[in-house]
């Protein structure tokens, strides 16, 4: 696939369906939730994505200036943080959550945030405070999603899964591009044992949470594509924390596909929907910390056997830089309504100023 260093342009589950059927209709609070009806509806727009930031004391100190760099990019319609607001070896404290929320409130653009595993899934670790991860997830929702249906930073209305207890799962539409933000976690989607609490296997409450959240994610993916087909959208953009195609996991997953079993139903749903959608599909994730742009489920990919999936050549994945590599953000440009196919979405890495 053509690639440039800086800029590139590119080409289960019955219950999930019952969730779709039973889920109440989302309130529409602004025209741009489902269709941009403003004068710029046929114009291009940009948005930014970051993730796995801030990691450690030095990056925490720089985080306010990173936000100001994003605020200075005046043309952005919104910013997405795809999870991990801390590293994996620091305490998951209420005070830290409050500090990050205070920083998030300084965004002048709408901020769409989906939690990462470092701020709840992995908080059982002794050096994280030996928390019950589900209690930390509840606290995250209290701190960061206290106004379901609204973004952080500047207000942008979104459709939320609050009715299912997942206010962090949101959808919105801009200029005939459907966006869907999903709580999909690293650590095998939160199936790894809570060893910091002395567990050697997933607990019943842990498994129940994973099941419910995964069913809700699959339901939202299906609803996103159903709405996109009905509205004749030009593209679908999915965003989440987990890198379900992390190169560092490939060898282990090839030897034992169960190491990524928590993603299997989600991947298979994305494949089904992508292959029945006559337009590009993009997946933006963090988690693995190294910028990547590829088609992880193209014909011949080793991930096809791992997930037991047919190919999905129309799926393009972008991983944002994170952790020690979080020296830039990715600016995406959505072309005007006349653009179709691979010309709809392009992206470039933009260095932070310091």
Tab-separated table of C-alpha atoms in Angstrom:
chain	number	residue	atom	x	y	z
A	1	UNK	CA	0.000	0.000	0.000
A	2	UNK	CA	1.400	3.452	-0.869
A	3	UNK	CA	2.868	5.113	2.200
A	4	UNK	CA	4.691	8.302	3.099
A	5	UNK	CA	6.555	8.969	6.319
A	6	UNK	CA	4.527	12.040	7.128
A	7	UNK	CA	1.247	11.806	5.237
A	8	UNK	CA	-0.806	8.989	3.768
A	9	UNK	CA	-4.124	8.783	1.887
A	10	UNK	CA	-5.851	5.371	1.544
A	11	UNK	CA	-7.890	3.578	-0.100
A	12	UNK	CA	-22.211	-13.527	19.834
A	13	UNK	CA	-24.382	-12.724	18.431
A	14	UNK	CA	-28.027	-13.076	19.009
A	15	UNK	CA	-27.764	-11.152	22.240
A	16	UNK	CA	-26.113	-8.267	20.562
A	17	UNK	CA	-29.006	-7.998	18.178
A	18	UNK	CA	-31.447	-8.162	21.055
A	19	UNK	CA	-29.599	-5.297	22.658
A	20	UNK	CA	-30.065	-3.294	19.492
A	21	UNK	CA	-33.744	-4.040	19.473
A	22	UNK	CA	-34.236	-3.189	23.126
A	23	UNK	CA	-32.003	-0.149	23.304
A	24	UNK	CA	-34.007	3.081	23.536
A	25	UNK	CA	-33.630	5.636	20.809
A	26	UNK	CA	-30.961	8.214	21.450
A	27	UNK	CA	-32.052	11.809	21.884
A	28	UNK	CA	-30.962	14.055	19.060
A	29	UNK	CA	-29.873	17.358	20.532
A	30	UNK	CA	-28.178	19.018	17.578
A	31	UNK	CA	-28.291	18.801	13.805
A	32	UNK	CA	-24.689	17.698	13.445
A	33	UNK	CA	-25.238	14.572	15.513
A	34	UNK	CA	-26.771	12.815	12.554
A	35	UNK	CA	-26.126	15.138	9.661
A	36	UNK	CA	-24.210	18.385	9.342
A	37	UNK	CA	-26.827	20.825	8.102
A	38	UNK	CA	-24.650	23.903	8.468
A	39	UNK	CA	-23.166	25.943	5.634
A	40	UNK	CA	-19.897	23.995	5.777
A	41	UNK	CA	-21.586	20.601	5.381
A	42	UNK	CA	-19.957	20.053	1.986
A	43	UNK	CA	-16.509	21.211	3.158
A	44	UNK	CA	-13.509	19.281	4.420
A	45	UNK	CA	-12.784	19.157	8.143
A	46	UNK	CA	-10.002	17.932	10.407
A	47	UNK	CA	-9.798	16.110	13.710
A	48	UNK	CA	-6.921	14.856	15.852
A	49	UNK	CA	-6.154	11.644	17.691
A	50	UNK	CA	-3.809	11.014	20.623
A	51	UNK	CA	-3.378	8.105	23.004
A	52	UNK	CA	-1.187	6.576	25.720
A	53	UNK	CA	-0.456	10.046	27.090
A	54	UNK	CA	0.704	11.284	29.556
A	55	UNK	CA	3.097	8.529	30.682
A	56	UNK	CA	5.262	9.309	33.716
A	57	UNK	CA	6.274	12.486	35.531
A	58	UNK	CA	8.040	14.170	32.602
A	59	UNK	CA	5.088	13.730	30.241
A	60	UNK	CA	2.593	14.697	32.943
A	61	UNK	CA	4.484	17.975	33.296
A	62	UNK	CA	4.325	18.513	29.527
A	63	UNK	CA	0.680	17.537	29.165
A	64	UNK	CA	-0.753	21.068	29.562
A	65	UNK	CA	1.477	22.296	26.737
A	66	UNK	CA	0.469	19.321	24.588
A	67	UNK	CA	-3.158	20.348	25.054
A	68	UNK	CA	-2.319	23.924	24.135
A	69	UNK	CA	-0.694	22.689	20.911
A	70	UNK	CA	-3.943	20.947	20.028
A	71	UNK	CA	-5.967	24.014	20.993
A	72	UNK	CA	-3.769	26.079	18.677
A	73	UNK	CA	-4.800	23.875	15.757
A	74	UNK	CA	-7.906	25.986	15.257
A	75	UNK	CA	-9.371	24.019	12.360
A	76	UNK	CA	-9.878	20.834	14.370
A	77	UNK	CA	-13.526	19.872	14.814
A	78	UNK	CA	-12.700	17.560	17.716
A	79	UNK	CA	-9.889	15.654	19.410
A	80	UNK	CA	-10.015	11.953	20.307
A	81	UNK	CA	-7.984	10.456	23.161
A	82	UNK	CA	-7.994	6.706	22.578
A	83	UNK	CA	-7.101	5.708	26.112
A	84	UNK	CA	-4.315	5.265	28.661
A	85	UNK	CA	-4.063	8.511	30.608
A	86	UNK	CA	-1.244	7.035	32.718
A	87	UNK	CA	1.475	4.434	32.458
A	88	UNK	CA	1.063	0.877	33.697
A	89	UNK	CA	3.192	1.186	36.818
A	90	UNK	CA	1.674	4.176	38.623
A	91	UNK	CA	-1.177	4.452	41.110
A	92	UNK	CA	-4.750	4.665	39.796
A	93	UNK	CA	-5.731	7.246	42.400
A	94	UNK	CA	-8.814	9.435	42.606
A	95	UNK	CA	-6.485	12.430	42.809
A	96	UNK	CA	-4.793	11.537	39.537
A	97	UNK	CA	-8.105	11.032	37.775
A	98	UNK	CA	-9.246	14.438	39.013
A	99	UNK	CA	-6.032	16.045	37.789
A	100	UNK	CA	-6.442	14.623	34.292
A	101	UNK	CA	-10.093	15.685	34.224
A	102	UNK	CA	-8.978	19.207	35.103
A	103	UNK	CA	-6.543	19.118	32.199
A	104	UNK	CA	-9.168	17.701	29.846
A	105	UNK	CA	-11.410	20.627	30.764
A	106	UNK	CA	-8.837	22.997	29.230
A	107	UNK	CA	-9.422	21.626	25.713
A	108	UNK	CA	-11.018	24.303	23.561
A	109	UNK	CA	-12.117	21.645	21.061
A	110	UNK	CA	-14.623	18.896	21.837
A	111	UNK	CA	-12.724	15.978	23.393
A	112	UNK	CA	-13.872	12.402	22.868
A	113	UNK	CA	-12.194	10.091	25.390
A	114	UNK	CA	-12.376	6.326	25.709
A	115	UNK	CA	-10.677	4.680	28.705
A	116	UNK	CA	-7.568	2.530	28.379
A	117	UNK	CA	-6.514	-0.508	30.353
A	118	UNK	CA	-3.901	1.373	32.382
A	119	UNK	CA	-6.559	3.422	34.167
A	120	UNK	CA	-8.756	0.522	35.255
A	121	UNK	CA	-8.086	-2.984	33.866
A	122	UNK	CA	-4.506	-3.117	35.176
A	123	UNK	CA	-5.156	-1.281	38.447
A	124	UNK	CA	-5.121	-4.599	40.362
A	125	UNK	CA	-1.321	-4.473	40.164
A	126	UNK	CA	0.421	-3.791	43.459
A	127	UNK	CA	2.259	-0.752	42.088
A	128	UNK	CA	-1.059	0.591	40.774
A	129	UNK	CA	-2.644	0.452	44.217
A	130	UNK	CA	-4.139	-3.076	44.174
A	131	UNK	CA	-7.594	-1.768	43.293
A	132	UNK	CA	-10.555	-3.784	42.148
A	133	UNK	CA	-10.569	-2.851	38.429
A	134	UNK	CA	-14.367	-2.672	38.297
A	135	UNK	CA	-14.401	-0.114	41.104
A	136	UNK	CA	-11.879	1.945	39.120
A	137	UNK	CA	-14.071	1.698	36.018
A	138	UNK	CA	-16.984	3.031	38.046
A	139	UNK	CA	-14.808	5.906	39.261
A	140	UNK	CA	-13.702	6.724	35.701
A	141	UNK	CA	-17.309	6.934	34.622
A	142	UNK	CA	-18.090	9.191	37.571
A	143	UNK	CA	-15.171	11.531	36.865
A	144	UNK	CA	-15.055	11.648	33.062
A	145	UNK	CA	-18.582	10.743	31.920
A	146	UNK	CA	-20.729	12.644	34.394
A	147	UNK	CA	-22.647	14.291	31.535
A	148	UNK	CA	-23.536	11.442	29.170
A	149	UNK	CA	-24.288	12.553	25.638
A	150	UNK	CA	-21.755	15.404	25.777
A	151	UNK	CA	-18.051	15.477	25.023
A	152	UNK	CA	-15.397	16.766	27.362
A	153	UNK	CA	-13.750	20.084	26.501
A	154	UNK	CA	-16.057	22.095	24.263
A	155	UNK	CA	-19.512	20.572	24.109
A	156	UNK	CA	-20.384	18.420	21.132
A	157	UNK	CA	-23.501	16.257	21.460
A	158	UNK	CA	-23.021	12.541	20.899
A	159	UNK	CA	-25.157	9.420	21.086
A	160	UNK	CA	-24.252	7.487	24.220
A	161	UNK	CA	-24.782	3.960	25.521
A	162	UNK	CA	-25.636	5.377	28.933
A	163	UNK	CA	-28.816	3.279	28.999
A	164	UNK	CA	-26.603	0.165	28.987
A	165	UNK	CA	-24.298	1.562	31.663
A	166	UNK	CA	-21.550	2.482	29.172
A	167	UNK	CA	-21.625	6.277	28.783
A	168	UNK	CA	-18.127	6.127	27.296
A	169	UNK	CA	-19.379	4.348	24.153
A	170	UNK	CA	-20.508	7.121	21.820
A	171	UNK	CA	-21.430	7.722	18.185
A	172	UNK	CA	-21.714	10.806	16.028
A	173	UNK	CA	-21.765	11.783	12.376
A	174	UNK	CA	-20.008	14.601	10.545
A	175	UNK	CA	-20.163	15.398	6.856
A	176	UNK	CA	-21.475	11.932	6.013
A	177	UNK	CA	-18.754	10.123	7.980
A	178	UNK	CA	-19.910	7.945	10.884
A	179	UNK	CA	-17.741	7.864	14.021
A	180	UNK	CA	-18.046	5.184	16.700
A	181	UNK	CA	-15.970	5.241	19.908
A	182	UNK	CA	-15.751	1.914	21.737
A	183	UNK	CA	-14.566	0.653	25.124
A	184	UNK	CA	-12.334	-2.203	23.940
A	185	UNK	CA	-9.414	-2.882	26.253
A	186	UNK	CA	-5.876	-4.154	26.003
A	187	UNK	CA	-4.942	-7.054	28.290
A	188	UNK	CA	-7.087	-9.310	26.076
A	189	UNK	CA	-10.091	-7.039	26.537
A	190	UNK	CA	-9.733	-7.364	30.353
A	191	UNK	CA	-9.676	-11.163	30.486
A	192	UNK	CA	-6.267	-11.456	32.175
A	193	UNK	CA	-6.396	-12.521	35.856
A	194	UNK	CA	-6.175	-9.884	38.576
A	195	UNK	CA	-2.853	-11.185	39.874
A	196	UNK	CA	-2.300	-8.158	42.083
A	197	UNK	CA	-5.343	-9.282	44.061
A	198	UNK	CA	-4.079	-12.854	44.249
A	199	UNK	CA	-6.242	-14.195	41.420
A	200	UNK	CA	-4.997	-16.836	39.000
A	201	UNK	CA	-8.078	-16.892	36.767
A	202	UNK	CA	-10.748	-14.349	35.799
A	203	UNK	CA	-13.405	-13.848	38.474
A	204	UNK	CA	-17.130	-14.204	37.879
A	205	UNK	CA	-17.701	-10.455	38.195
A	206	UNK	CA	-14.822	-9.821	35.799
A	207	UNK	CA	-16.246	-12.200	33.201
A	208	UNK	CA	-19.721	-10.691	33.583
A	209	UNK	CA	-18.347	-7.193	32.929
A	210	UNK	CA	-16.411	-8.346	29.859
A	211	UNK	CA	-19.455	-10.125	28.470
A	212	UNK	CA	-21.774	-7.168	28.968
A	213	UNK	CA	-19.319	-4.594	27.622
A	214	UNK	CA	-18.412	-6.729	24.599
A	215	UNK	CA	-22.063	-7.311	23.724
A	216	UNK	CA	-22.668	-3.566	23.951
A	217	UNK	CA	-19.638	-2.836	21.760
A	218	UNK	CA	-20.809	-5.316	19.122
A	219	UNK	CA	-24.293	-3.819	19.240
A	220	UNK	CA	-22.891	-0.320	18.732
A	221	UNK	CA	-20.723	-1.434	15.822
A	222	UNK	CA	-23.745	-2.966	14.103
A	223	UNK	CA	-25.879	0.100	14.777
A	224	UNK	CA	-23.147	2.390	13.471
A	225	UNK	CA	-23.003	0.529	10.171
A	226	UNK	CA	-26.787	0.220	9.919
A	227	UNK	CA	-27.155	3.986	10.309
A	228	UNK	CA	-24.270	4.613	7.899
A	229	UNK	CA	-25.922	2.484	5.214
A	230	UNK	CA	-29.266	4.150	5.734
A	231	UNK	CA	-27.692	7.615	5.560
A	232	UNK	CA	-25.421	6.679	2.646
A	233	UNK	CA	-22.363	7.745	4.642
A	234	UNK	CA	-19.049	7.886	2.825
A	235	UNK	CA	-16.968	6.150	5.508
A	236	UNK	CA	-17.054	4.639	8.988
A	237	UNK	CA	-14.385	5.461	11.591
A	238	UNK	CA	-14.052	3.215	14.659
A	239	UNK	CA	-11.924	4.296	17.641
A	240	UNK	CA	-10.770	2.283	20.640
A	241	UNK	CA	-7.823	1.714	22.956
A	242	UNK	CA	-6.919	-1.907	22.261
A	243	UNK	CA	-4.566	-2.801	19.441
A	244	UNK	CA	-6.165	-6.070	18.391
A	245	UNK	CA	-3.363	-6.550	15.833
A	246	UNK	CA	-0.390	-5.626	18.025
A	247	UNK	CA	2.762	-6.857	16.245
A	248	UNK	CA	4.338	-7.697	19.608
A	249	UNK	CA	1.513	-10.188	20.272
A	250	UNK	CA	1.615	-11.901	16.875
A	251	UNK	CA	3.986	-14.724	17.778
A	252	UNK	CA	2.116	-15.634	20.968
A	253	UNK	CA	-1.273	-15.320	19.262
A	254	UNK	CA	-0.152	-17.527	16.392
A	255	UNK	CA	0.936	-20.207	18.844
A	256	UNK	CA	-2.208	-19.834	20.948
A	257	UNK	CA	-5.093	-17.782	19.508
A	258	UNK	CA	-6.782	-17.768	22.918
A	259	UNK	CA	-4.321	-15.082	23.996
A	260	UNK	CA	-6.507	-12.653	22.002
A	261	UNK	CA	-9.823	-14.445	22.545
A	262	UNK	CA	-11.372	-11.358	24.110
A	263	UNK	CA	-11.238	-9.599	20.751
A	264	UNK	CA	-12.525	-12.411	18.532
A	265	UNK	CA	-16.221	-11.514	18.477
A	266	UNK	CA	-15.431	-7.837	17.957
A	267	UNK	CA	-13.045	-8.541	15.087
A	268	UNK	CA	-15.510	-10.881	13.419
A	269	UNK	CA	-18.266	-8.261	13.704
A	270	UNK	CA	-16.032	-5.574	12.190
A	271	UNK	CA	-15.187	-7.924	9.324
A	272	UNK	CA	-18.834	-8.766	8.637
A	273	UNK	CA	-19.884	-5.129	8.668
A	274	UNK	CA	-16.891	-3.895	6.677
A	275	UNK	CA	-17.455	-6.473	3.949
A	276	UNK	CA	-21.102	-5.483	3.588
A	277	UNK	CA	-20.395	-1.729	3.586
A	278	UNK	CA	-19.624	-0.207	0.212
A	279	UNK	CA	-17.214	2.436	1.477
A	280	UNK	CA	-13.939	2.661	3.416
A	281	UNK	CA	-13.717	1.663	7.087
A	282	UNK	CA	-11.019	3.013	9.398
A	283	UNK	CA	-9.929	1.767	12.823
A	284	UNK	CA	-7.974	4.191	15.020
A	285	UNK	CA	-6.357	2.728	18.128
A	286	UNK	CA	-3.576	3.240	20.651
A	287	UNK	CA	-2.172	0.630	23.058
A	288	UNK	CA	0.973	-0.508	21.199
A	289	UNK	CA	2.627	2.962	21.286
A	290	UNK	CA	4.151	2.956	17.788
A	291	UNK	CA	2.558	4.739	14.835
A	292	UNK	CA	1.335	2.267	12.239
A	293	UNK	CA	-0.831	2.358	9.134
A	294	UNK	CA	-1.855	-0.908	7.561
A	295	UNK	CA	-4.623	-3.262	6.535
A	296	UNK	CA	-4.451	-5.874	9.302
A	297	UNK	CA	-7.106	-8.161	7.807
A	298	UNK	CA	-6.139	-7.993	4.143
A	299	UNK	CA	-5.852	-11.248	2.233
A	300	UNK	CA	-2.814	-13.177	3.416
A	301	UNK	CA	-2.634	-11.560	6.854
A	302	UNK	CA	-1.640	-13.972	9.649
A	303	UNK	CA	-4.366	-12.431	11.809
A	304	UNK	CA	-7.033	-14.078	9.635
A	305	UNK	CA	-6.162	-17.527	10.955
A	306	UNK	CA	-5.768	-16.240	14.500
A	307	UNK	CA	-9.270	-14.762	14.529
A	308	UNK	CA	-10.842	-17.379	12.239
A	309	UNK	CA	-11.962	-14.612	9.929
A	310	UNK	CA	-12.325	-13.966	6.210
A	311	UNK	CA	-10.344	-11.095	4.748
A	312	UNK	CA	-11.533	-7.491	5.015
A	313	UNK	CA	-9.436	-5.603	2.482
A	314	UNK	CA	-11.479	-2.458	3.010
A	315	UNK	CA	-10.379	-2.032	6.642
A	316	UNK	CA	-7.564	0.463	7.215
A	317	UNK	CA	-5.982	0.669	10.676
A	318	UNK	CA	-4.036	3.619	12.150
A	319	UNK	CA	-2.207	3.313	15.480
A	320	UNK	CA	-1.217	6.575	17.172
A	321	UNK	CA	2.151	7.128	18.804
A	322	UNK	CA	2.118	6.797	22.589
A	323	UNK	CA	4.158	6.463	25.780
A	324	UNK	CA	7.767	7.436	25.010
A	325	UNK	CA	6.798	7.997	21.373
A	326	UNK	CA	4.037	10.481	22.207
A	327	UNK	CA	5.849	13.416	20.646
A	328	UNK	CA	3.137	14.121	18.070
A	329	UNK	CA	-0.566	13.872	17.356
A	330	UNK	CA	-2.216	12.528	14.231
A	331	UNK	CA	-4.263	15.076	12.314
A	332	UNK	CA	-6.917	13.534	10.079
A	333	UNK	CA	-8.529	15.373	7.192
A	334	UNK	CA	-11.953	14.382	5.927
A	335	UNK	CA	-12.400	15.573	2.363
A	336	UNK	CA	-15.499	17.384	1.128
A	337	UNK	CA	-18.612	15.596	-0.061
A	338	UNK	CA	-17.354	15.182	-3.600
A	339	UNK	CA	-14.557	12.851	-2.439
A	340	UNK	CA	-15.169	9.124	-2.398
A	341	UNK	CA	-13.269	5.936	-1.689
A	342	UNK	CA	-9.629	6.203	-0.681
A	343	UNK	CA	-9.678	10.001	-1.037
A	344	UNK	CA	-12.098	10.547	1.861
A	345	UNK	CA	-9.633	10.346	4.749
A	346	UNK	CA	-5.974	11.339	4.911
A	347	UNK	CA	-3.672	11.845	7.881
A	348	UNK	CA	-0.346	13.277	8.971
A	349	UNK	CA	1.733	13.266	12.120
A	350	UNK	CA	2.071	16.727	13.666
A	351	UNK	CA	4.933	17.184	16.141
A	352	UNK	CA	4.232	18.777	19.506
A	353	UNK	CA	6.077	22.057	20.038
A	354	UNK	CA	8.174	20.799	22.937
